[in-house]
């Protein structure tokens, strides 16, 4: 008799657990999936608690429980295939595809501005289009949103100089992303403009935004997503 009761309770527990897991899976699968693609700025380099204070993490908090926001930032990587570290060669690129996103936020180009990487705005746009297409061709048919590179401040903060990132080329890259968005009919967010008047966001090295900068980027992206109806 005791064995039968034990078996009965075990069966009830198993069924209840299966129901709970099923509800959790359905809840997770119904969330809007947002992939944040980028370099160290997306990754949250120099931010102490990246899992909470990087721009993707802040964006996830702002959007709430009906969204799943994943950080696919890869430090030091570039958009262009001809550069020293193309994003498509990093495992996070493949992971971002496997994520089956509904929305893809691309913020690449900062590392492309190095003297040995930058060729021209046209070459930059050509490779950018290929990256966009690789996401648009996914079965999930995600909406791709383009973010310009952030502003950089090497003239104000000497620690930025070892990165060899060129501020004037960052402006050129931002303009190229804006033009590409217009040409392809894709939403564009000008992170360069948003950060250009805020050197206080980049006090550590002139390149990577601090927590305040990440918050501002996240807020800007959040407002655009809401404007687009997400």
PDB file of C-alpha atoms in Angstrom:
ATOM      1  CA  UNK A   1       0.000   0.000   0.000  1.00  0.00           C
ATOM      2  CA  UNK A   2       2.795   2.365   0.946  1.00  0.00           C
ATOM      3  CA  UNK A   3       4.603   1.569  -2.319  1.00  0.00           C
ATOM      4  CA  UNK A   4       1.441   2.324  -4.323  1.00  0.00           C
ATOM      5  CA  UNK A   5       1.055   5.726  -2.617  1.00  0.00           C
ATOM      6  CA  UNK A   6       4.677   6.545  -3.310  1.00  0.00           C
ATOM      7  CA  UNK A   7       4.265   5.605  -6.968  1.00  0.00           C
ATOM      8  CA  UNK A   8       1.068   7.698  -7.181  1.00  0.00           C
ATOM      9  CA  UNK A   9       2.741  10.805  -5.716  1.00  0.00           C
ATOM     10  CA  UNK A  10       5.766  10.309  -7.932  1.00  0.00           C
ATOM     11  CA  UNK A  11       3.489  10.143 -10.980  1.00  0.00           C
ATOM     12  CA  UNK A  12       1.675  13.325  -9.926  1.00  0.00           C
ATOM     13  CA  UNK A  13       4.994  15.091  -9.399  1.00  0.00           C
ATOM     14  CA  UNK A  14       6.238  13.990 -12.828  1.00  0.00           C
ATOM     15  CA  UNK A  15       3.061  15.190 -14.552  1.00  0.00           C
ATOM     16  CA  UNK A  16       3.149  18.504 -12.676  1.00  0.00           C
ATOM     17  CA  UNK A  17       6.811  19.027 -13.538  1.00  0.00           C
ATOM     18  CA  UNK A  18       6.098  18.285 -17.199  1.00  0.00           C
ATOM     19  CA  UNK A  19       3.272  20.835 -17.201  1.00  0.00           C
ATOM     20  CA  UNK A  20       5.459  23.495 -15.593  1.00  0.00           C
ATOM     21  CA  UNK A  21       8.282  22.908 -18.072  1.00  0.00           C
ATOM     22  CA  UNK A  22       5.806  23.015 -20.950  1.00  0.00           C
ATOM     23  CA  UNK A  23       4.409  26.367 -19.785  1.00  0.00           C
ATOM     24  CA  UNK A  24       7.909  27.765 -19.320  1.00  0.00           C
ATOM     25  CA  UNK A  25       8.952  26.588 -22.787  1.00  0.00           C
ATOM     26  CA  UNK A  26       5.856  28.113 -24.398  1.00  0.00           C
ATOM     27  CA  UNK A  27       6.429  31.374 -22.524  1.00  0.00           C
ATOM     28  CA  UNK A  28      10.065  31.533 -23.648  1.00  0.00           C
ATOM     29  CA  UNK A  29       9.321  30.582 -27.253  1.00  0.00           C
ATOM     30  CA  UNK A  30       6.630  33.257 -27.557  1.00  0.00           C
ATOM     31  CA  UNK A  31       9.013  36.053 -26.597  1.00  0.00           C
ATOM     32  CA  UNK A  32      10.370  38.397 -29.259  1.00  0.00           C
ATOM     33  CA  UNK A  33      14.000  37.420 -29.850  1.00  0.00           C
ATOM     34  CA  UNK A  34      16.439  40.293 -30.311  1.00  0.00           C
ATOM     35  CA  UNK A  35      20.055  39.688 -31.350  1.00  0.00           C
ATOM     36  CA  UNK A  36      22.578  42.431 -30.559  1.00  0.00           C
ATOM     37  CA  UNK A  37      25.408  42.033 -33.068  1.00  0.00           C
ATOM     38  CA  UNK A  38      28.558  44.103 -32.653  1.00  0.00           C
ATOM     39  CA  UNK A  39      32.065  44.529 -31.331  1.00  0.00           C
ATOM     40  CA  UNK A  40      33.462  45.336 -27.885  1.00  0.00           C
ATOM     41  CA  UNK A  41      31.035  48.235 -27.425  1.00  0.00           C
ATOM     42  CA  UNK A  42      28.121  45.816 -27.711  1.00  0.00           C
ATOM     43  CA  UNK A  43      29.965  43.202 -25.664  1.00  0.00           C
ATOM     44  CA  UNK A  44      30.465  45.727 -22.857  1.00  0.00           C
ATOM     45  CA  UNK A  45      34.270  45.885 -22.677  1.00  0.00           C
ATOM     46  CA  UNK A  46      35.495  47.971 -19.697  1.00  0.00           C
ATOM     47  CA  UNK A  47      32.062  47.700 -18.045  1.00  0.00           C
ATOM     48  CA  UNK A  48      32.540  45.882 -14.768  1.00  0.00           C
ATOM     49  CA  UNK A  49      29.230  44.002 -14.704  1.00  0.00           C
ATOM     50  CA  UNK A  50      28.552  43.261 -18.383  1.00  0.00           C
ATOM     51  CA  UNK A  51      25.697  40.877 -17.666  1.00  0.00           C
ATOM     52  CA  UNK A  52      23.729  43.726 -16.081  1.00  0.00           C
ATOM     53  CA  UNK A  53      25.181  46.974 -17.434  1.00  0.00           C
ATOM     54  CA  UNK A  54      26.154  46.421 -21.086  1.00  0.00           C
ATOM     55  CA  UNK A  55      23.805  48.047 -23.574  1.00  0.00           C
ATOM     56  CA  UNK A  56      22.081  44.743 -24.523  1.00  0.00           C
ATOM     57  CA  UNK A  57      21.548  43.912 -20.851  1.00  0.00           C
ATOM     58  CA  UNK A  58      20.079  47.355 -20.164  1.00  0.00           C
ATOM     59  CA  UNK A  59      17.889  47.070 -23.255  1.00  0.00           C
ATOM     60  CA  UNK A  60      16.558  43.728 -22.057  1.00  0.00           C
ATOM     61  CA  UNK A  61      15.570  45.262 -18.729  1.00  0.00           C
ATOM     62  CA  UNK A  62      13.811  48.156 -20.444  1.00  0.00           C
ATOM     63  CA  UNK A  63      11.856  45.885 -22.781  1.00  0.00           C
ATOM     64  CA  UNK A  64      10.736  43.474 -20.075  1.00  0.00           C
ATOM     65  CA  UNK A  65       9.754  39.829 -19.859  1.00  0.00           C
ATOM     66  CA  UNK A  66       8.100  39.555 -23.280  1.00  0.00           C
ATOM     67  CA  UNK A  67      11.491  39.895 -24.982  1.00  0.00           C
ATOM     68  CA  UNK A  68      14.670  37.825 -25.060  1.00  0.00           C
ATOM     69  CA  UNK A  69      17.692  40.037 -25.762  1.00  0.00           C
ATOM     70  CA  UNK A  70      21.008  38.290 -26.438  1.00  0.00           C
ATOM     71  CA  UNK A  71      24.458  39.867 -26.567  1.00  0.00           C
ATOM     72  CA  UNK A  72      26.521  38.649 -29.539  1.00  0.00           C
ATOM     73  CA  UNK A  73      29.235  41.287 -29.285  1.00  0.00           C
ATOM     74  CA  UNK A  74      32.787  40.186 -30.171  1.00  0.00           C
ATOM     75  CA  UNK A  75      35.609  42.414 -28.948  1.00  0.00           C
ATOM     76  CA  UNK A  76      38.015  43.659 -31.600  1.00  0.00           C
ATOM     77  CA  UNK A  77      36.032  42.362 -34.562  1.00  0.00           C
ATOM     78  CA  UNK A  78      35.187  44.184 -37.773  1.00  0.00           C
ATOM     79  CA  UNK A  79      32.396  44.296 -40.286  1.00  0.00           C
ATOM     80  CA  UNK A  80      34.556  44.046 -43.413  1.00  0.00           C
ATOM     81  CA  UNK A  81      35.753  40.649 -44.563  1.00  0.00           C
ATOM     82  CA  UNK A  82      39.087  42.098 -45.707  1.00  0.00           C
ATOM     83  CA  UNK A  83      39.959  43.349 -42.224  1.00  0.00           C
ATOM     84  CA  UNK A  84      42.116  41.645 -39.623  1.00  0.00           C
ATOM     85  CA  UNK A  85      39.229  40.140 -37.620  1.00  0.00           C
ATOM     86  CA  UNK A  86      35.943  39.887 -39.560  1.00  0.00           C
ATOM     87  CA  UNK A  87      32.878  39.320 -37.411  1.00  0.00           C
ATOM     88  CA  UNK A  88      31.693  36.445 -39.592  1.00  0.00           C
ATOM     89  CA  UNK A  89      34.777  34.444 -38.548  1.00  0.00           C
ATOM     90  CA  UNK A  90      33.799  34.601 -34.861  1.00  0.00           C
ATOM     91  CA  UNK A  91      31.714  31.885 -33.219  1.00  0.00           C
ATOM     92  CA  UNK A  92      29.295  34.528 -31.955  1.00  0.00           C
ATOM     93  CA  UNK A  93      28.243  35.239 -35.524  1.00  0.00           C
ATOM     94  CA  UNK A  94      27.107  31.650 -35.995  1.00  0.00           C
ATOM     95  CA  UNK A  95      25.450  31.717 -32.580  1.00  0.00           C
ATOM     96  CA  UNK A  96      23.536  34.824 -33.583  1.00  0.00           C
ATOM     97  CA  UNK A  97      22.227  32.969 -36.644  1.00  0.00           C
ATOM     98  CA  UNK A  98      21.344  29.892 -34.587  1.00  0.00           C
ATOM     99  CA  UNK A  99      19.422  32.137 -32.180  1.00  0.00           C
ATOM    100  CA  UNK A 100      16.742  32.543 -34.898  1.00  0.00           C
ATOM    101  CA  UNK A 101      16.170  36.193 -34.077  1.00  0.00           C
ATOM    102  CA  UNK A 102      13.070  38.224 -34.836  1.00  0.00           C
ATOM    103  CA  UNK A 103      15.092  41.451 -34.722  1.00  0.00           C
ATOM    104  CA  UNK A 104      18.799  41.967 -35.415  1.00  0.00           C
ATOM    105  CA  UNK A 105      20.564  45.095 -34.161  1.00  0.00           C
ATOM    106  CA  UNK A 106      23.908  45.569 -35.930  1.00  0.00           C
ATOM    107  CA  UNK A 107      26.487  47.977 -34.497  1.00  0.00           C
ATOM    108  CA  UNK A 108      29.806  47.295 -36.210  1.00  0.00           C
ATOM    109  CA  UNK A 109      32.439  49.495 -37.819  1.00  0.00           C
ATOM    110  CA  UNK A 110      34.550  50.956 -35.021  1.00  0.00           C
ATOM    111  CA  UNK A 111      37.436  48.530 -35.595  1.00  0.00           C
ATOM    112  CA  UNK A 112      37.120  48.983 -39.352  1.00  0.00           C
ATOM    113  CA  UNK A 113      38.339  52.574 -38.907  1.00  0.00           C
ATOM    114  CA  UNK A 114      41.900  51.492 -38.103  1.00  0.00           C
ATOM    115  CA  UNK A 115      44.365  52.646 -40.820  1.00  0.00           C
ATOM    116  CA  UNK A 116      45.230  49.099 -41.897  1.00  0.00           C
ATOM    117  CA  UNK A 117      41.533  48.101 -42.099  1.00  0.00           C
ATOM    118  CA  UNK A 118      39.725  50.989 -43.770  1.00  0.00           C
ATOM    119  CA  UNK A 119      39.540  50.934 -47.571  1.00  0.00           C
ATOM    120  CA  UNK A 120      36.572  53.104 -48.495  1.00  0.00           C
ATOM    121  CA  UNK A 121      32.960  53.791 -47.611  1.00  0.00           C
ATOM    122  CA  UNK A 122      31.839  51.825 -50.661  1.00  0.00           C
ATOM    123  CA  UNK A 123      33.842  48.737 -49.690  1.00  0.00           C
ATOM    124  CA  UNK A 124      32.416  49.039 -46.173  1.00  0.00           C
ATOM    125  CA  UNK A 125      28.848  49.225 -47.487  1.00  0.00           C
ATOM    126  CA  UNK A 126      29.356  46.266 -49.826  1.00  0.00           C
ATOM    127  CA  UNK A 127      30.367  43.960 -46.975  1.00  0.00           C
ATOM    128  CA  UNK A 128      27.663  45.423 -44.751  1.00  0.00           C
ATOM    129  CA  UNK A 129      25.021  44.416 -47.311  1.00  0.00           C
ATOM    130  CA  UNK A 130      26.291  40.838 -47.311  1.00  0.00           C
ATOM    131  CA  UNK A 131      26.049  40.667 -43.532  1.00  0.00           C
ATOM    132  CA  UNK A 132      22.516  42.056 -43.637  1.00  0.00           C
ATOM    133  CA  UNK A 133      21.467  39.501 -46.244  1.00  0.00           C
ATOM    134  CA  UNK A 134      22.848  36.652 -44.148  1.00  0.00           C
ATOM    135  CA  UNK A 135      20.320  37.560 -41.438  1.00  0.00           C
ATOM    136  CA  UNK A 136      17.445  38.388 -43.763  1.00  0.00           C
ATOM    137  CA  UNK A 137      17.733  34.935 -45.332  1.00  0.00           C
ATOM    138  CA  UNK A 138      17.129  33.166 -42.018  1.00  0.00           C
ATOM    139  CA  UNK A 139      13.865  31.189 -41.688  1.00  0.00           C
ATOM    140  CA  UNK A 140      12.808  33.573 -38.895  1.00  0.00           C
ATOM    141  CA  UNK A 141      12.949  36.487 -41.398  1.00  0.00           C
ATOM    142  CA  UNK A 142      14.200  39.004 -38.840  1.00  0.00           C
ATOM    143  CA  UNK A 143      13.883  42.760 -39.090  1.00  0.00           C
ATOM    144  CA  UNK A 144      17.400  44.176 -39.386  1.00  0.00           C
ATOM    145  CA  UNK A 145      18.102  47.531 -37.752  1.00  0.00           C
ATOM    146  CA  UNK A 146      21.347  49.377 -38.430  1.00  0.00           C
ATOM    147  CA  UNK A 147      23.240  51.254 -35.716  1.00  0.00           C
ATOM    148  CA  UNK A 148      26.117  53.545 -36.579  1.00  0.00           C
ATOM    149  CA  UNK A 149      29.426  53.195 -34.715  1.00  0.00           C
ATOM    150  CA  UNK A 150      29.664  55.349 -31.599  1.00  0.00           C
ATOM    151  CA  UNK A 151      31.763  58.502 -31.531  1.00  0.00           C
ATOM    152  CA  UNK A 152      35.385  58.143 -30.381  1.00  0.00           C
ATOM    153  CA  UNK A 153      37.578  60.604 -28.537  1.00  0.00           C
ATOM    154  CA  UNK A 154      41.271  59.802 -29.128  1.00  0.00           C
ATOM    155  CA  UNK A 155      42.162  63.503 -29.164  1.00  0.00           C
ATOM    156  CA  UNK A 156      40.849  63.923 -25.632  1.00  0.00           C
ATOM    157  CA  UNK A 157      41.988  60.678 -24.053  1.00  0.00           C
ATOM    158  CA  UNK A 158      45.464  59.458 -24.897  1.00  0.00           C
ATOM    159  CA  UNK A 159      44.739  55.837 -23.831  1.00  0.00           C
ATOM    160  CA  UNK A 160      42.603  55.592 -26.996  1.00  0.00           C
ATOM    161  CA  UNK A 161      45.650  55.981 -29.229  1.00  0.00           C
ATOM    162  CA  UNK A 162      46.915  52.369 -28.948  1.00  0.00           C
ATOM    163  CA  UNK A 163      43.656  51.193 -30.528  1.00  0.00           C
ATOM    164  CA  UNK A 164      44.540  53.176 -33.686  1.00  0.00           C
ATOM    165  CA  UNK A 165      40.861  53.944 -34.196  1.00  0.00           C
ATOM    166  CA  UNK A 166      40.407  57.091 -36.278  1.00  0.00           C
ATOM    167  CA  UNK A 167      37.718  59.538 -35.165  1.00  0.00           C
ATOM    168  CA  UNK A 168      37.233  61.120 -38.593  1.00  0.00           C
ATOM    169  CA  UNK A 169      36.839  57.690 -40.214  1.00  0.00           C
ATOM    170  CA  UNK A 170      34.267  56.770 -37.539  1.00  0.00           C
ATOM    171  CA  UNK A 171      32.275  59.768 -38.822  1.00  0.00           C
ATOM    172  CA  UNK A 172      32.619  58.463 -42.364  1.00  0.00           C
ATOM    173  CA  UNK A 173      31.520  54.974 -41.318  1.00  0.00           C
ATOM    174  CA  UNK A 174      28.487  56.405 -39.505  1.00  0.00           C
ATOM    175  CA  UNK A 175      27.502  58.302 -42.653  1.00  0.00           C
ATOM    176  CA  UNK A 176      27.923  55.131 -44.734  1.00  0.00           C
ATOM    177  CA  UNK A 177      25.608  53.186 -42.406  1.00  0.00           C
ATOM    178  CA  UNK A 178      22.998  55.962 -42.635  1.00  0.00           C
ATOM    179  CA  UNK A 179      23.186  55.881 -46.441  1.00  0.00           C
ATOM    180  CA  UNK A 180      22.942  52.106 -46.521  1.00  0.00           C
ATOM    181  CA  UNK A 181      19.852  52.159 -44.346  1.00  0.00           C
ATOM    182  CA  UNK A 182      18.217  54.627 -46.733  1.00  0.00           C
ATOM    183  CA  UNK A 183      19.233  52.585 -49.796  1.00  0.00           C
ATOM    184  CA  UNK A 184      17.865  49.324 -48.382  1.00  0.00           C
ATOM    185  CA  UNK A 185      14.858  50.798 -46.596  1.00  0.00           C
ATOM    186  CA  UNK A 186      16.070  49.648 -43.182  1.00  0.00           C
ATOM    187  CA  UNK A 187      15.664  51.462 -39.859  1.00  0.00           C
ATOM    188  CA  UNK A 188      18.753  53.413 -38.790  1.00  0.00           C
ATOM    189  CA  UNK A 189      19.832  54.556 -35.324  1.00  0.00           C
ATOM    190  CA  UNK A 190      22.558  57.202 -35.204  1.00  0.00           C
ATOM    191  CA  UNK A 191      24.575  56.180 -32.154  1.00  0.00           C
ATOM    192  CA  UNK A 192      27.437  58.368 -33.388  1.00  0.00           C
ATOM    193  CA  UNK A 193      25.273  61.467 -33.109  1.00  0.00           C
ATOM    194  CA  UNK A 194      23.850  60.392 -29.749  1.00  0.00           C
ATOM    195  CA  UNK A 195      27.341  60.009 -28.239  1.00  0.00           C
ATOM    196  CA  UNK A 196      29.271  62.755 -30.075  1.00  0.00           C
ATOM    197  CA  UNK A 197      28.591  65.422 -27.444  1.00  0.00           C
ATOM    198  CA  UNK A 198      29.270  63.169 -24.468  1.00  0.00           C
ATOM    199  CA  UNK A 199      32.979  62.591 -23.865  1.00  0.00           C
ATOM    200  CA  UNK A 200      32.045  61.750 -20.282  1.00  0.00           C
ATOM    201  CA  UNK A 201      30.718  58.425 -21.581  1.00  0.00           C
ATOM    202  CA  UNK A 202      34.243  57.460 -22.673  1.00  0.00           C
ATOM    203  CA  UNK A 203      36.430  58.512 -19.762  1.00  0.00           C
ATOM    204  CA  UNK A 204      38.260  55.203 -19.440  1.00  0.00           C
ATOM    205  CA  UNK A 205      39.881  54.996 -22.875  1.00  0.00           C
ATOM    206  CA  UNK A 206      38.073  57.276 -25.340  1.00  0.00           C
ATOM    207  CA  UNK A 207      36.562  54.302 -27.190  1.00  0.00           C
ATOM    208  CA  UNK A 208      34.386  52.192 -24.918  1.00  0.00           C
ATOM    209  CA  UNK A 209      31.306  53.704 -23.275  1.00  0.00           C
ATOM    210  CA  UNK A 210      30.875  53.370 -19.530  1.00  0.00           C
ATOM    211  CA  UNK A 211      27.664  52.351 -17.793  1.00  0.00           C
ATOM    212  CA  UNK A 212      26.110  55.769 -18.416  1.00  0.00           C
ATOM    213  CA  UNK A 213      26.967  55.548 -22.109  1.00  0.00           C
ATOM    214  CA  UNK A 214      25.573  52.012 -22.342  1.00  0.00           C
ATOM    215  CA  UNK A 215      22.379  53.199 -20.665  1.00  0.00           C
ATOM    216  CA  UNK A 216      22.033  56.011 -23.209  1.00  0.00           C
ATOM    217  CA  UNK A 217      22.610  53.650 -26.149  1.00  0.00           C
ATOM    218  CA  UNK A 218      20.069  51.197 -24.733  1.00  0.00           C
ATOM    219  CA  UNK A 219      17.507  53.962 -24.188  1.00  0.00           C
ATOM    220  CA  UNK A 220      17.984  55.214 -27.748  1.00  0.00           C
ATOM    221  CA  UNK A 221      17.506  51.712 -29.162  1.00  0.00           C
ATOM    222  CA  UNK A 222      14.500  51.091 -26.898  1.00  0.00           C
ATOM    223  CA  UNK A 223      12.775  54.243 -28.132  1.00  0.00           C
ATOM    224  CA  UNK A 224      13.388  53.260 -31.763  1.00  0.00           C
ATOM    225  CA  UNK A 225      11.987  49.757 -31.199  1.00  0.00           C
ATOM    226  CA  UNK A 226       8.865  51.225 -29.644  1.00  0.00           C
ATOM    227  CA  UNK A 227       8.563  53.690 -32.518  1.00  0.00           C
ATOM    228  CA  UNK A 228       8.678  50.711 -34.912  1.00  0.00           C
ATOM    229  CA  UNK A 229       5.942  48.954 -32.953  1.00  0.00           C
ATOM    230  CA  UNK A 230       7.948  46.299 -31.101  1.00  0.00           C
TER     231      UNK A 230
END
